[in-house]
């Protein structure tokens, strides 16, 4: 009977040690998961920022193109006026 108690006691001790190891590993994995989630959020924020900048660049490019078109039309009108005067 004492032998059985000793064996059971050893098993309990081993299970407790294993439980502690698993608990520590779980804690470590949770910390790593939080770190990765933070990195993902930061990357998503950067992607959004770059996307917004790209959209702004497209708008600026279109606006510049429209402004140049207006200048070209004005220059053409001036040339026509000079031709009609001369």
PDB file of C-alpha atoms in Angstrom:
ATOM      1  CA  UNK A   1       0.000   0.000   0.000  1.00  0.00           C
ATOM      2  CA  UNK A   2       2.801   2.402   0.882  1.00  0.00           C
ATOM      3  CA  UNK A   3       4.425   1.634  -2.449  1.00  0.00           C
ATOM      4  CA  UNK A   4       1.233   2.554  -4.272  1.00  0.00           C
ATOM      5  CA  UNK A   5       1.010   5.820  -2.351  1.00  0.00           C
ATOM      6  CA  UNK A   6       4.634   6.612  -3.186  1.00  0.00           C
ATOM      7  CA  UNK A   7       4.061   5.861  -6.885  1.00  0.00           C
ATOM      8  CA  UNK A   8       0.912   7.989  -6.973  1.00  0.00           C
ATOM      9  CA  UNK A   9       2.735  10.772  -5.140  1.00  0.00           C
ATOM     10  CA  UNK A  10       5.542  10.691  -7.716  1.00  0.00           C
ATOM     11  CA  UNK A  11       3.011  10.790 -10.554  1.00  0.00           C
ATOM     12  CA  UNK A  12       1.278  13.757  -8.950  1.00  0.00           C
ATOM     13  CA  UNK A  13       4.599  15.543  -8.603  1.00  0.00           C
ATOM     14  CA  UNK A  14       5.488  14.834 -12.245  1.00  0.00           C
ATOM     15  CA  UNK A  15       2.081  16.046 -13.363  1.00  0.00           C
ATOM     16  CA  UNK A  16       2.505  19.223 -11.334  1.00  0.00           C
ATOM     17  CA  UNK A  17       5.884  19.863 -12.945  1.00  0.00           C
ATOM     18  CA  UNK A  18       4.454  19.224 -16.383  1.00  0.00           C
ATOM     19  CA  UNK A  19       1.554  21.524 -15.600  1.00  0.00           C
ATOM     20  CA  UNK A  20       3.960  24.287 -14.588  1.00  0.00           C
ATOM     21  CA  UNK A  21       5.963  23.841 -17.792  1.00  0.00           C
ATOM     22  CA  UNK A  22       2.801  23.971 -19.869  1.00  0.00           C
ATOM     23  CA  UNK A  23       1.611  27.029 -17.989  1.00  0.00           C
ATOM     24  CA  UNK A  24       4.943  28.789 -18.611  1.00  0.00           C
ATOM     25  CA  UNK A  25       4.852  27.854 -22.286  1.00  0.00           C
ATOM     26  CA  UNK A  26       1.286  29.116 -22.553  1.00  0.00           C
ATOM     27  CA  UNK A  27       2.293  32.414 -20.987  1.00  0.00           C
ATOM     28  CA  UNK A  28       5.244  32.734 -23.381  1.00  0.00           C
ATOM     29  CA  UNK A  29       3.051  31.968 -26.394  1.00  0.00           C
ATOM     30  CA  UNK A  30       0.461  34.518 -25.270  1.00  0.00           C
ATOM     31  CA  UNK A  31       3.153  37.198 -25.004  1.00  0.00           C
ATOM     32  CA  UNK A  32       4.417  36.288 -28.471  1.00  0.00           C
ATOM     33  CA  UNK A  33       0.884  36.394 -29.853  1.00  0.00           C
ATOM     34  CA  UNK A  34       0.319  39.881 -28.424  1.00  0.00           C
ATOM     35  CA  UNK A  35       3.611  41.050 -29.903  1.00  0.00           C
ATOM     36  CA  UNK A  36       2.685  39.676 -33.331  1.00  0.00           C
ATOM     37  CA  UNK A  37      -0.767  41.247 -33.148  1.00  0.00           C
ATOM     38  CA  UNK A  38       0.864  44.584 -32.342  1.00  0.00           C
ATOM     39  CA  UNK A  39       3.225  44.224 -35.300  1.00  0.00           C
ATOM     40  CA  UNK A  40       0.297  43.378 -37.577  1.00  0.00           C
ATOM     41  CA  UNK A  41      -1.586  46.484 -36.410  1.00  0.00           C
ATOM     42  CA  UNK A  42       1.492  48.649 -37.018  1.00  0.00           C
ATOM     43  CA  UNK A  43       1.940  47.199 -40.503  1.00  0.00           C
ATOM     44  CA  UNK A  44      -1.737  47.752 -41.288  1.00  0.00           C
ATOM     45  CA  UNK A  45      -1.392  51.364 -40.110  1.00  0.00           C
ATOM     46  CA  UNK A  46       1.653  51.832 -42.344  1.00  0.00           C
ATOM     47  CA  UNK A  47      -0.171  50.274 -45.285  1.00  0.00           C
ATOM     48  CA  UNK A  48      -3.073  52.654 -44.736  1.00  0.00           C
ATOM     49  CA  UNK A  49      -0.688  55.599 -44.490  1.00  0.00           C
ATOM     50  CA  UNK A  50       1.075  54.654 -47.732  1.00  0.00           C
ATOM     51  CA  UNK A  51      -2.236  54.046 -49.439  1.00  0.00           C
ATOM     52  CA  UNK A  52      -3.452  57.493 -48.363  1.00  0.00           C
ATOM     53  CA  UNK A  53      -0.224  59.078 -49.597  1.00  0.00           C
ATOM     54  CA  UNK A  54      -0.571  57.283 -52.919  1.00  0.00           C
ATOM     55  CA  UNK A  55      -4.138  58.532 -53.282  1.00  0.00           C
ATOM     56  CA  UNK A  56      -2.983  62.072 -52.457  1.00  0.00           C
ATOM     57  CA  UNK A  57      -0.209  61.808 -55.050  1.00  0.00           C
ATOM     58  CA  UNK A  58      -2.735  60.692 -57.657  1.00  0.00           C
ATOM     59  CA  UNK A  59      -5.009  63.620 -56.823  1.00  0.00           C
ATOM     60  CA  UNK A  60      -2.081  66.056 -56.900  1.00  0.00           C
ATOM     61  CA  UNK A  61      -0.963  64.663 -60.243  1.00  0.00           C
ATOM     62  CA  UNK A  62      -4.461  65.067 -61.701  1.00  0.00           C
ATOM     63  CA  UNK A  63      -4.754  68.589 -60.306  1.00  0.00           C
ATOM     64  CA  UNK A  64      -1.376  69.543 -61.766  1.00  0.00           C
ATOM     65  CA  UNK A  65      -2.386  68.088 -65.128  1.00  0.00           C
ATOM     66  CA  UNK A  66      -5.618  70.103 -65.078  1.00  0.00           C
ATOM     67  CA  UNK A  67      -3.728  73.285 -64.184  1.00  0.00           C
ATOM     68  CA  UNK A  68      -1.258  72.707 -67.024  1.00  0.00           C
ATOM     69  CA  UNK A  69      -4.136  72.122 -69.424  1.00  0.00           C
ATOM     70  CA  UNK A  70      -5.646  75.448 -68.371  1.00  0.00           C
ATOM     71  CA  UNK A  71      -2.316  77.229 -68.923  1.00  0.00           C
ATOM     72  CA  UNK A  72      -1.973  75.661 -72.353  1.00  0.00           C
ATOM     73  CA  UNK A  73      -5.476  76.825 -73.294  1.00  0.00           C
ATOM     74  CA  UNK A  74      -4.665  80.345 -72.092  1.00  0.00           C
ATOM     75  CA  UNK A  75      -1.420  80.399 -74.084  1.00  0.00           C
ATOM     76  CA  UNK A  76      -3.301  79.161 -77.175  1.00  0.00           C
ATOM     77  CA  UNK A  77      -5.861  81.941 -76.707  1.00  0.00           C
ATOM     78  CA  UNK A  78      -3.048  84.518 -76.422  1.00  0.00           C
ATOM     79  CA  UNK A  79      -1.431  83.205 -79.603  1.00  0.00           C
ATOM     80  CA  UNK A  80      -4.766  83.438 -81.420  1.00  0.00           C
ATOM     81  CA  UNK A  81      -5.228  87.012 -80.182  1.00  0.00           C
ATOM     82  CA  UNK A  82      -1.718  87.992 -81.327  1.00  0.00           C
ATOM     83  CA  UNK A  83      -2.373  86.427 -84.761  1.00  0.00           C
ATOM     84  CA  UNK A  84      -5.646  88.348 -85.134  1.00  0.00           C
ATOM     85  CA  UNK A  85      -4.032  91.659 -84.133  1.00  0.00           C
ATOM     86  CA  UNK A  86      -1.112  91.295 -86.522  1.00  0.00           C
TER      87      UNK A  86
END
